[in-house]
mmCIF file of C-alpha atoms and ligand atoms in Angstrom:
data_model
loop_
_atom_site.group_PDB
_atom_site.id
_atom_site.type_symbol
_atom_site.label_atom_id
_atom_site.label_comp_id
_atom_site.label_asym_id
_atom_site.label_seq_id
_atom_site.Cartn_x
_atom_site.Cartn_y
_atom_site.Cartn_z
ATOM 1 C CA UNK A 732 -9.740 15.585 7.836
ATOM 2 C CA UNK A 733 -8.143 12.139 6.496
ATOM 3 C CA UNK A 734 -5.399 11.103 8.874
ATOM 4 C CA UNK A 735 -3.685 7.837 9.730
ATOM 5 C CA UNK A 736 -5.650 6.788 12.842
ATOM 6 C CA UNK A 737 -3.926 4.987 15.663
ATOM 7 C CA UNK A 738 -6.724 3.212 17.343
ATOM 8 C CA UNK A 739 -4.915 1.022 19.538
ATOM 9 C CA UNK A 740 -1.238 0.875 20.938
ATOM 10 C CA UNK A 741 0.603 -1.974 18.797
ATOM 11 C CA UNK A 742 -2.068 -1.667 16.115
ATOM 12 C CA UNK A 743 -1.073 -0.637 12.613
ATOM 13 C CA UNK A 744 -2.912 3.032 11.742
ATOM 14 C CA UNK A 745 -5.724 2.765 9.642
ATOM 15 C CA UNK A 746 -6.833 5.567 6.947
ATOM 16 C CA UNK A 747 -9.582 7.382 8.220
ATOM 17 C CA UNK A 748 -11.153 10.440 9.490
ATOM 18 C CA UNK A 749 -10.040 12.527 12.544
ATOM 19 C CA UNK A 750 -10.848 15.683 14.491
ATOM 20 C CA UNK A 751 -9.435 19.099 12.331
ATOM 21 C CA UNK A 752 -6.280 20.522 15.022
ATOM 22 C CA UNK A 753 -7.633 23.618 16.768
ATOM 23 C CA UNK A 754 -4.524 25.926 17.558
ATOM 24 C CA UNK A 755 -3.673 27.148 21.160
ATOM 25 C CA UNK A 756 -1.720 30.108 22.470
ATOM 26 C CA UNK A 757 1.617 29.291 20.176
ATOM 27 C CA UNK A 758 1.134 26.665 18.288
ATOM 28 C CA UNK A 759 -0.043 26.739 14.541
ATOM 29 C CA UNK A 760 -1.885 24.573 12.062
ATOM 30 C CA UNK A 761 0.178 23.225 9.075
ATOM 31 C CA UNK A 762 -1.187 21.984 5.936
ATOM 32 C CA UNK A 763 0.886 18.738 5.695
ATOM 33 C CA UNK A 764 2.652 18.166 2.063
ATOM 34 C CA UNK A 765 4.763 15.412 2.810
ATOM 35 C CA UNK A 766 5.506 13.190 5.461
ATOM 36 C CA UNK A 767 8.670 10.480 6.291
ATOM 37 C CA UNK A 768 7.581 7.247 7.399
ATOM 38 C CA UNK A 769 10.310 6.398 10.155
ATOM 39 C CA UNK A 770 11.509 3.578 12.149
ATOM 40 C CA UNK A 771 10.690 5.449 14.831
ATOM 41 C CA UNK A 772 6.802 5.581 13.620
ATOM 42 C CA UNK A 773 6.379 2.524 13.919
ATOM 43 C CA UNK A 774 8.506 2.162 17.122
ATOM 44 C CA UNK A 775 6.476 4.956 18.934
ATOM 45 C CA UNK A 776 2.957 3.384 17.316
ATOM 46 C CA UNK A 777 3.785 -0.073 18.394
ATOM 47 C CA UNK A 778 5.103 1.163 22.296
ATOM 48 C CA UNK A 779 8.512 -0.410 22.079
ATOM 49 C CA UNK A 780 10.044 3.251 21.640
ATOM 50 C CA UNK A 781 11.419 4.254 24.936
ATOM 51 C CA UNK A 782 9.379 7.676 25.198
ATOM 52 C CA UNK A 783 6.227 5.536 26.481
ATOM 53 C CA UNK A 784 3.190 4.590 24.483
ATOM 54 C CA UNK A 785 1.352 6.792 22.343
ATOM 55 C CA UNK A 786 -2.045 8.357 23.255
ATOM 56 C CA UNK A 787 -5.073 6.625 21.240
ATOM 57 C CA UNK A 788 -6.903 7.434 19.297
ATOM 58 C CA UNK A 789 -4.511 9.715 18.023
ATOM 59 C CA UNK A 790 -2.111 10.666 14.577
ATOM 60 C CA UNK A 791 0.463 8.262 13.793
ATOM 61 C CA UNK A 792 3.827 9.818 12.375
ATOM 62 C CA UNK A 793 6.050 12.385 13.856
ATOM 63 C CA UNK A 794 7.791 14.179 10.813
ATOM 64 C CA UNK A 795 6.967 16.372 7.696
ATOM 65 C CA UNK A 796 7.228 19.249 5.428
ATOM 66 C CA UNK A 797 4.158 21.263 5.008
ATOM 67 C CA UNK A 798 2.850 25.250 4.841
ATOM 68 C CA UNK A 799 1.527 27.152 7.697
ATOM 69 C CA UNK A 800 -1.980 29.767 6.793
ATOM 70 C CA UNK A 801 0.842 32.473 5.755
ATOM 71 C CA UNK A 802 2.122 30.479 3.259
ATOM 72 C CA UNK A 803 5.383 29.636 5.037
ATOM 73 C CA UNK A 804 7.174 26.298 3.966
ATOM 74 C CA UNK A 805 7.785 24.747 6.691
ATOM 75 C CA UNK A 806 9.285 21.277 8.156
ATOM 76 C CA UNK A 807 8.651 19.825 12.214
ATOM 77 C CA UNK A 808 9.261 17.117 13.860
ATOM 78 C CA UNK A 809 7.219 17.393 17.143
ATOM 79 C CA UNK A 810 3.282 17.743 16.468
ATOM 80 C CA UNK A 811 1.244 18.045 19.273
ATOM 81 C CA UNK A 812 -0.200 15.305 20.567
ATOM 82 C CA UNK A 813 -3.066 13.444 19.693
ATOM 83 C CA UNK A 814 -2.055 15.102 15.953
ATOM 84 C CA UNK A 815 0.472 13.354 13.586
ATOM 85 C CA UNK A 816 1.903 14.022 10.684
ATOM 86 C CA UNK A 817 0.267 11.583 8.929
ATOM 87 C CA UNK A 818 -2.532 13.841 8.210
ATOM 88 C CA UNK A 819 -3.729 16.170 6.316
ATOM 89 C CA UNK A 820 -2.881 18.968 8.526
ATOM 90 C CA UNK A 821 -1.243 18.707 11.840
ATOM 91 C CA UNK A 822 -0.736 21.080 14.628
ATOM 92 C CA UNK A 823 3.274 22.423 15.664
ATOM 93 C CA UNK A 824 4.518 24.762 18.332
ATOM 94 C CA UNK A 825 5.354 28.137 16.476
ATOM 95 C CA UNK A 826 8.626 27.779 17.778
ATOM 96 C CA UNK A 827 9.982 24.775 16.929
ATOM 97 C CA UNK A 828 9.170 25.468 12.967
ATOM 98 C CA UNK A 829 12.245 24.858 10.893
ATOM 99 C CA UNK A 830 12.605 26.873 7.459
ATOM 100 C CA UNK A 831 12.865 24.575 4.165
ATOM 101 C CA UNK A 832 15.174 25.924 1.502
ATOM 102 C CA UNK A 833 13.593 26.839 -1.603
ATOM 103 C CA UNK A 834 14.228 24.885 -4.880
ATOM 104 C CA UNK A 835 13.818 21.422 -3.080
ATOM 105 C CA UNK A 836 10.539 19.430 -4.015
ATOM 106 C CA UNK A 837 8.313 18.659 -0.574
ATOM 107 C CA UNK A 838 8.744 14.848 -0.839
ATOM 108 C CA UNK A 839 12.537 15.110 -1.049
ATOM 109 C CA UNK A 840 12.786 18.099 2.094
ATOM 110 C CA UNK A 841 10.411 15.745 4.247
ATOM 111 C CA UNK A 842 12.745 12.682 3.580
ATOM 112 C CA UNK A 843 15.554 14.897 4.772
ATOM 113 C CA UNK A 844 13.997 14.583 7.650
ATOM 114 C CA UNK A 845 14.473 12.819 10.647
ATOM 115 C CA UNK A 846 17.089 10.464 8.182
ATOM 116 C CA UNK A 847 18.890 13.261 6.834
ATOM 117 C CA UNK A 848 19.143 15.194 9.942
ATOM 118 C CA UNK A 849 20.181 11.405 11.587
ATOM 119 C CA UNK A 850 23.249 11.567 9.699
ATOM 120 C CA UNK A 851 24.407 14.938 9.270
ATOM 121 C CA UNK A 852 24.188 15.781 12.621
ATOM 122 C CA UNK A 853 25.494 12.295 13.644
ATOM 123 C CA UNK A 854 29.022 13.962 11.275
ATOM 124 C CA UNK A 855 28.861 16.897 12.342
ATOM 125 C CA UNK A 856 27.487 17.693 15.447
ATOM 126 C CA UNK A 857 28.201 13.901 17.950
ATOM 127 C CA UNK A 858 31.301 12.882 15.853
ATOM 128 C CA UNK A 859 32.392 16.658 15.135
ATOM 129 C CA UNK A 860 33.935 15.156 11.755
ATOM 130 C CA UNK A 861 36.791 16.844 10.801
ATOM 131 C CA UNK A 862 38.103 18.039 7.435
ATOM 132 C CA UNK A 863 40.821 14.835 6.626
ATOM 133 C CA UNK A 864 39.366 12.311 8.657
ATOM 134 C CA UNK A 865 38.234 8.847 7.663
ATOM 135 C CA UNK A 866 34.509 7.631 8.112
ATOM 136 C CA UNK A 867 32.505 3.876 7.675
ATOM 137 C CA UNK A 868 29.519 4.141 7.327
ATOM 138 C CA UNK A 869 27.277 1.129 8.633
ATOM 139 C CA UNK A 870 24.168 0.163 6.910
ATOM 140 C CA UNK A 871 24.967 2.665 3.738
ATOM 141 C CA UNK A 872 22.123 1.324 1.877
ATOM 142 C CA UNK A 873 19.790 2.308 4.092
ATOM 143 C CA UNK A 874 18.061 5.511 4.821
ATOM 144 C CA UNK A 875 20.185 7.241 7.213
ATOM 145 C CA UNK A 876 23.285 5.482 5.284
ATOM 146 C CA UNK A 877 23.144 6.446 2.218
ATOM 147 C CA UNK A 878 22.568 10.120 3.638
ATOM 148 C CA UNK A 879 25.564 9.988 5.897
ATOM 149 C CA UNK A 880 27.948 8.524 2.831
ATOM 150 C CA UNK A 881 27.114 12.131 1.073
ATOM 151 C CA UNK A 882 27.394 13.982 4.265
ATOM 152 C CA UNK A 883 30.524 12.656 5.052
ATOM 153 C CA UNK A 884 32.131 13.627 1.409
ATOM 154 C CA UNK A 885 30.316 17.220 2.173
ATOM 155 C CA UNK A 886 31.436 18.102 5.004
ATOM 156 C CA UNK A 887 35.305 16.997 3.710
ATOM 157 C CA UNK A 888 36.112 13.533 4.853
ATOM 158 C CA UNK A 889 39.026 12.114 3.082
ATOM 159 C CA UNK A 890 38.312 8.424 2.878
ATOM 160 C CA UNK A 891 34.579 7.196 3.199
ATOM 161 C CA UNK A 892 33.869 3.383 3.461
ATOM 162 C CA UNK A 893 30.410 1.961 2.702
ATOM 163 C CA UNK A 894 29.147 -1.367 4.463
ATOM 164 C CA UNK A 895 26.304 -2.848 3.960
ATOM 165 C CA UNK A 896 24.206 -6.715 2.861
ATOM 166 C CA UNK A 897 23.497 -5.688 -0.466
ATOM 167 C CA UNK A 898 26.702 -5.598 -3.094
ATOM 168 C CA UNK A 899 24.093 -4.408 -5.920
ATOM 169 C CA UNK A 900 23.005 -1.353 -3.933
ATOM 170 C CA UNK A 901 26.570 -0.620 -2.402
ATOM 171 C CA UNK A 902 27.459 0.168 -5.892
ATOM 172 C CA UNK A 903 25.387 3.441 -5.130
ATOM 173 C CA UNK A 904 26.871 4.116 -2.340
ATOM 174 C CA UNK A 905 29.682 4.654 -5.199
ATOM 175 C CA UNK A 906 27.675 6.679 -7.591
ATOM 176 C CA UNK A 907 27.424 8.954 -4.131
ATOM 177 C CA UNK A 908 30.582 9.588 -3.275
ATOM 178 C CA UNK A 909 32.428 6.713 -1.167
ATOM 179 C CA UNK A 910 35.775 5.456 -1.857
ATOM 180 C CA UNK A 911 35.389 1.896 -0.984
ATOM 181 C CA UNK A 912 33.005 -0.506 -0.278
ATOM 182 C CA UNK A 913 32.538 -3.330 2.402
ATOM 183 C CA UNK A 914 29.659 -6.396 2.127
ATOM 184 C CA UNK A 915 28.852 -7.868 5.234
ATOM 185 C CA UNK A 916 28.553 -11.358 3.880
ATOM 186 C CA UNK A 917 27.893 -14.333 6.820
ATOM 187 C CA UNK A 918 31.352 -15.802 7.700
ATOM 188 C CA UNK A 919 33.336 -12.871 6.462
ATOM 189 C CA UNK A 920 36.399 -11.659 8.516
ATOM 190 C CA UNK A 921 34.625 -8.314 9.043
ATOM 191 C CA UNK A 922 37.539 -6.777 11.117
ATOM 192 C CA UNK A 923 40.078 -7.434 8.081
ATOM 193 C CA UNK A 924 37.783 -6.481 5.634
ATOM 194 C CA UNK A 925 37.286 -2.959 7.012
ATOM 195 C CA UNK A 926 41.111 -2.744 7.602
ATOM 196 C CA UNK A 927 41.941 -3.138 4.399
ATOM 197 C CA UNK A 928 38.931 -1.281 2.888
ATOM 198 C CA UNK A 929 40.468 1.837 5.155
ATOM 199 C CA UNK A 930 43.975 0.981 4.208
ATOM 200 C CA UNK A 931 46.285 4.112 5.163
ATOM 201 C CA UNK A 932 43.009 6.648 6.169
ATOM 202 C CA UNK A 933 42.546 4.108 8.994
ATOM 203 C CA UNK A 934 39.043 4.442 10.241
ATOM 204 C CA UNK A 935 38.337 7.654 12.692
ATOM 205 C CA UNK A 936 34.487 7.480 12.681
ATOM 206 C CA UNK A 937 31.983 5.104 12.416
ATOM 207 C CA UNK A 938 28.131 5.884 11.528
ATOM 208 C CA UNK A 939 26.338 3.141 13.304
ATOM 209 C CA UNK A 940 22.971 2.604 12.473
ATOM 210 C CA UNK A 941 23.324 -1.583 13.224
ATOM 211 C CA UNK A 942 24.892 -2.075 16.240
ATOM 212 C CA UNK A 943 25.602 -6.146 16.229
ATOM 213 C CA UNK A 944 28.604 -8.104 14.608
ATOM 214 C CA UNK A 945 28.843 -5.536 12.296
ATOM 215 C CA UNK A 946 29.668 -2.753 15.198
ATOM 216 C CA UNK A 947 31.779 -4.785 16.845
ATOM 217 C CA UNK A 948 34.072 -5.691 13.465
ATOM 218 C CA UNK A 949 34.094 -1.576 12.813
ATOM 219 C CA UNK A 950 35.511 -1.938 16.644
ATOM 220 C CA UNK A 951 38.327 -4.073 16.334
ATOM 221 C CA UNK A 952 39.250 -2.156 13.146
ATOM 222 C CA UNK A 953 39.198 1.349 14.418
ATOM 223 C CA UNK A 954 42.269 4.089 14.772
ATOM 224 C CA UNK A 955 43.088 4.414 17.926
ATOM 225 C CA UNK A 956 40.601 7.113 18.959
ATOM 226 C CA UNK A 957 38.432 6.493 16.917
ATOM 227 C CA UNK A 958 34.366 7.512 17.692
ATOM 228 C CA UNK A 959 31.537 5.604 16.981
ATOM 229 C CA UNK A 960 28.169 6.788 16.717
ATOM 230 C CA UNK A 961 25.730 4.974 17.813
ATOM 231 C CA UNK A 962 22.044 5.529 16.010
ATOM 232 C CA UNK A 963 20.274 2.414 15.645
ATOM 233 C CA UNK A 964 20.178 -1.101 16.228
ATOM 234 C CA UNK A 965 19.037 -2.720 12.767
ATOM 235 C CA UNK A 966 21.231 -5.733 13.086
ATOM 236 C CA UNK A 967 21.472 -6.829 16.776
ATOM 237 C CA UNK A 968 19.940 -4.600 19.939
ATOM 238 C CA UNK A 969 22.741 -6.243 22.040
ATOM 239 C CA UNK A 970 26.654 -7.180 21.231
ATOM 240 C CA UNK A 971 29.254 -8.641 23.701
ATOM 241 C CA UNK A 972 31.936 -6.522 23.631
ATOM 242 C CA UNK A 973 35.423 -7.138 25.581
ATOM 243 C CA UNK A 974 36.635 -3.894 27.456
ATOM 244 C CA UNK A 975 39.850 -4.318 26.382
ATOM 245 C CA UNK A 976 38.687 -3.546 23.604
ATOM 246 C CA UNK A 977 37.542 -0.156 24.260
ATOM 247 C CA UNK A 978 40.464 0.764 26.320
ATOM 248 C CA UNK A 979 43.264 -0.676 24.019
ATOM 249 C CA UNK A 980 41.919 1.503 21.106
ATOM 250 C CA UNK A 981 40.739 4.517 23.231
ATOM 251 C CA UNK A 982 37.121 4.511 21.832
ATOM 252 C CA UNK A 983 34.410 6.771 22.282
ATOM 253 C CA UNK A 984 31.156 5.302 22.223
ATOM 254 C CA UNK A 985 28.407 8.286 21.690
ATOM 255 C CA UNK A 986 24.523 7.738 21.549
ATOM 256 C CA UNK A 987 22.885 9.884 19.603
ATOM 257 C CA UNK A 988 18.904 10.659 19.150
ATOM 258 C CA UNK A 989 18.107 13.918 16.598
ATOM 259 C CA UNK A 990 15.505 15.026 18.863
ATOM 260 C CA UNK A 991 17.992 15.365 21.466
ATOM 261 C CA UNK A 992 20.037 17.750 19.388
ATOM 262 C CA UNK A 993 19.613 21.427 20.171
ATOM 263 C CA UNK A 994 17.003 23.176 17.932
ATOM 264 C CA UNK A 995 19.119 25.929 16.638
ATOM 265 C CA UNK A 996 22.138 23.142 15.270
ATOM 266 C CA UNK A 997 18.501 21.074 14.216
ATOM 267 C CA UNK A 998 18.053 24.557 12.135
ATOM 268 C CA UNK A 999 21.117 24.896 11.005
ATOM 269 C CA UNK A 1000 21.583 21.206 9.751
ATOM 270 C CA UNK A 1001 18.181 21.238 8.033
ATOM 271 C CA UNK A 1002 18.851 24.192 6.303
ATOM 272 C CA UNK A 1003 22.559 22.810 4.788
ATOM 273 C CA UNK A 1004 20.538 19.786 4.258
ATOM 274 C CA UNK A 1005 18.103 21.209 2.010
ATOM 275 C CA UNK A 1006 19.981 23.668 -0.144
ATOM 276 C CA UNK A 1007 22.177 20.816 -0.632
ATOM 277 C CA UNK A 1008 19.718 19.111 -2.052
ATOM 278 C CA UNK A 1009 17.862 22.124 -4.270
ATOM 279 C CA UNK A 1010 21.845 22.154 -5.745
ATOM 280 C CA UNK A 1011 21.876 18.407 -6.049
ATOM 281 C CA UNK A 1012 25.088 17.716 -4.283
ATOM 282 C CA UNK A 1013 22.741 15.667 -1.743
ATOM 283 C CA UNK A 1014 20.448 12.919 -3.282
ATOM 284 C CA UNK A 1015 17.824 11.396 -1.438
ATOM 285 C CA UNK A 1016 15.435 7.931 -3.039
ATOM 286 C CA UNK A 1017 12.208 8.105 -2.270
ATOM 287 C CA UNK A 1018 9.076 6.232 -2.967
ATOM 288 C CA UNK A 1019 6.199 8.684 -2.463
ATOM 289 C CA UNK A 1020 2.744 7.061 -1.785
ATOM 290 C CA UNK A 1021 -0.807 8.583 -0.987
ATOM 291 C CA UNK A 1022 -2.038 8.809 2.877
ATOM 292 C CA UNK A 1023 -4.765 6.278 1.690
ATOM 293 C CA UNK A 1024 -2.295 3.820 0.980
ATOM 294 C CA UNK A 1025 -0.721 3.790 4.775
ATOM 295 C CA UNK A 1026 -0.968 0.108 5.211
ATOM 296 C CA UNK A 1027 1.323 -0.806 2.447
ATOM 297 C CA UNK A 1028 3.949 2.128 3.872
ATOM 298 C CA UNK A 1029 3.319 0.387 6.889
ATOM 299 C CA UNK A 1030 4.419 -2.640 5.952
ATOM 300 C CA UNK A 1031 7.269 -2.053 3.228
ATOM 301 C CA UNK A 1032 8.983 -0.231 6.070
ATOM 302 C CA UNK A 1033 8.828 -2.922 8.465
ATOM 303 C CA UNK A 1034 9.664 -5.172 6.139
ATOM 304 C CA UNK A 1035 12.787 -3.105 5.025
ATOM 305 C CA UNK A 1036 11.522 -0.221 2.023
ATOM 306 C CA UNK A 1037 13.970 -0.046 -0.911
ATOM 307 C CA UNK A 1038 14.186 3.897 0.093
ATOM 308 C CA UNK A 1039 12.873 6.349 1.664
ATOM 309 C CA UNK A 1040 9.079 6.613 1.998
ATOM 310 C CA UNK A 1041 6.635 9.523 1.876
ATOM 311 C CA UNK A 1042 3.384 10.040 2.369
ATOM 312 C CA UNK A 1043 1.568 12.500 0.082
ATOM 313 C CA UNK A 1044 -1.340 13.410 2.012
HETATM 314 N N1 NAP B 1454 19.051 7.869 16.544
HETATM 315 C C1 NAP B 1454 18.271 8.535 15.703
HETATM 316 O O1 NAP B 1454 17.953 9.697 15.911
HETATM 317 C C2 NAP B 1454 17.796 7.823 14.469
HETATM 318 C C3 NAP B 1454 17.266 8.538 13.387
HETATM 319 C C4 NAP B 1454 16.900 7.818 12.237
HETATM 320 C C5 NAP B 1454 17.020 6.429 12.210
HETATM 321 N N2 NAP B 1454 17.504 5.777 13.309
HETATM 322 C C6 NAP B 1454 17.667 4.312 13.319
HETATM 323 O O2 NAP B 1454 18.686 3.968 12.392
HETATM 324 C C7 NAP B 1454 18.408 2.663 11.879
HETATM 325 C C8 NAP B 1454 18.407 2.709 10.354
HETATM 326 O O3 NAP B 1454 17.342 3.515 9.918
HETATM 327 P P1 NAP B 1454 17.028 3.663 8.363
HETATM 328 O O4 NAP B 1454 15.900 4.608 8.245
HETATM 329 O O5 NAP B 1454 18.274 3.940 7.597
HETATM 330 O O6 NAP B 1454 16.511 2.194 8.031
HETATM 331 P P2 NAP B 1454 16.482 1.445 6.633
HETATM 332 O O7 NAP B 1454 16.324 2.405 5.506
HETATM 333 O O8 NAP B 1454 15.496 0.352 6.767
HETATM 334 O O9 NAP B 1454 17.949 0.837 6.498
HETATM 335 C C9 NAP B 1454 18.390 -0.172 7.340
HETATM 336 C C10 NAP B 1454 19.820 -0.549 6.991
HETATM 337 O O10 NAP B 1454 20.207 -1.571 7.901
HETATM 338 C C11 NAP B 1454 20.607 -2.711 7.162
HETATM 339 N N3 NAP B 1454 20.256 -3.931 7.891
HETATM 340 C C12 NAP B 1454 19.033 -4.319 8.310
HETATM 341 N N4 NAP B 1454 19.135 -5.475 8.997
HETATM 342 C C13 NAP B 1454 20.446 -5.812 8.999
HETATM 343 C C14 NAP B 1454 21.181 -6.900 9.544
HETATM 344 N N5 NAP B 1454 20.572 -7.887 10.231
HETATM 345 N N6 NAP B 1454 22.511 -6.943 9.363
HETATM 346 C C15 NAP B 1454 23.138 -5.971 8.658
HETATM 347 N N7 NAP B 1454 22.493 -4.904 8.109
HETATM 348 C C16 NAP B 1454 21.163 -4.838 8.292
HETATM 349 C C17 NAP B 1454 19.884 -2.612 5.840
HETATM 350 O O11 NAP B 1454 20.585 -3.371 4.892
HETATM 351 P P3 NAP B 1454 19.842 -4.271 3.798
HETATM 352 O O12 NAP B 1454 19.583 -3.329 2.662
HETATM 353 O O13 NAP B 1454 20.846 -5.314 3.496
HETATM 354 O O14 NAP B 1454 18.590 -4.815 4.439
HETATM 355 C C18 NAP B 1454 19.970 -1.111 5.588
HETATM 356 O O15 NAP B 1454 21.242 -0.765 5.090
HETATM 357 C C19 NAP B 1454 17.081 2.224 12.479
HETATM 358 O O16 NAP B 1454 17.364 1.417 13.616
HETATM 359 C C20 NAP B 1454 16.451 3.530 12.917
HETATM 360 O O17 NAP B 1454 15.553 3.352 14.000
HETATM 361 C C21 NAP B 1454 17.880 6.443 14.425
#
């Protein structure tokens, strides 16, 4: 079968050919239709992700949406190793197999993914978001951002605040929902800005997919309280941050990984997710390209892809 062949730890996959998955007692063969192309791809490809190295030669890519031989539409997130999802088919454990909801094409279910799931379960499940409560959103042009400004609104924030680089895409982060907006411009009083951008909601969660000055400035202008979850490190991997700081305001700082998450609220997230989207009160960009064109995924991701990318295998 055509797969995207890691050859070598810290070497970009290559298109190429690779063994067809043979199914042991449990798991099952799935006839890939989509797959995301993650941060955490090319983390786990290039070793730096903190789960260890990856076997070679083996599949690059970790989630997707596909259809098992019964003709079940499926999405997983934990092929069994050497396979991918990057492929043309992959190989899954029967039981962790989580049901797509119909009406939603496969490149939009597979890009609410690992980002969607990042975000609503971020809300919902590590935050436990209220009904009422205020959220900022970090990085809302991104992937996982622009996910979590919708999720927010969906699952009944009052006041959502967008940050992000970009003023021309923050206006999107409008168009989907938020109430204000924040650009991180260099030299901006960050603190004030996202003060005044929360005005009377004050700010009870923050979606933190940067870490950096940005997550220290959402910080210093949290409600006492306040949690902050943390997802990714985009901006800075390290901050310097005063413990006073924490105390004063009473913060809670969570970490939070989706495959951590128990299946069944993985499940139950996906499945909101999805009929969500099929009812289009979730909206998702993506930029679908063919397996054979891996490289250039490869590199528009590390580079910073204008949404989300799929591979069409
Ligand atoms: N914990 C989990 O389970 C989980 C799941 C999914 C993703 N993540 C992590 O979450 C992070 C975001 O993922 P993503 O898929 O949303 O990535 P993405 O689509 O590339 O978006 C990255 C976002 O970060 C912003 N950004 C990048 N560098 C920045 C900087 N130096 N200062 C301020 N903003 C900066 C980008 O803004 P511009 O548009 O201005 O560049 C964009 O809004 C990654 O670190 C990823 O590994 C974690």
């Amino acid at each position: 079968m055509k797969a995207a062949v890691l050859d070598d730890v810290g070497v970009p996959p290559r298109y190429g050919d690779f063994a067809e998955p043979e199914p042991g007692e449990g798991q099952v063969v799935v006839d890939v239709a989509a797959a995301g192309v993650n941060q955490l791809d090319l983390a786990k490809a290039s070793g730096s992700f903190y789960t260890g190295p990856p076997p070679v030669p083996s599949v690059a890519g970790s989630d997707g949406v596909g259809r098992t031989a019964h003709g079940r539409r499926v999405y997983f997130d934990a092929p069994v190793a050497p396979f991918g999802s990057w492929a043309q088919r992959t190989l899954v454990p029967e039981t962790d197999l989580l049901d797509v909801a119909a009406g939603v094409d496969d490149a939009t279910a597979a890009a609410l993914g690992n980002t969607g799931l990042a975000a609503w379960l971020a809300l919902s499940w590590r935050a436990r978001l209220q009904p009422g409560e205020s959220v900022l959103v970090l990085g809302a042009t991104g992937a996982v951002g622009s996910v979590a400004v919708q999720a927010a609104k969906a699952l009944g924030a009052s006041h959502v605040i967008a940050a992000a680089r970009d003023p021309e895409r923050l206006k999107v982060a409008r168009q989907h929902g938020a109430d204000a907006t924040v650009v991180l411009a260099p030299g901006a009083d960050l603190p004030a800005a996202f003060r005044q951008a929360a005005g009377e909601h004050g700010i009870d969660v923050i979606i933190d997919p940067l870490w950096g000055e940005p997550g220290l400035a959402a910080m210093q202008a949290a409600s006492r309280g306040a949690r902050l979850v943390q997802i990714g490190a985009s901006a800075d991997p390290t901050i310097d941050l005063p413990a006073t700081l924490v105390r004063s305001a009473e913060l809670e700082i969570l970490g939070f990984v989706v495959f951590r998450v128990p299946l069944q609220a993985r499940r139950d997230a996906y499945r909101s997710l999805t009929e969500r989207a099929a009812r289009g009160e979730i909206a998702v960009d993506v930029i679908r390209l063919p397996l054979a064109d891996v490289a250039s995924a490869w590199e528009q991701e590390q580079h910073g892809a204008r949404a989300k990318l799929v591979l069409a295998p």
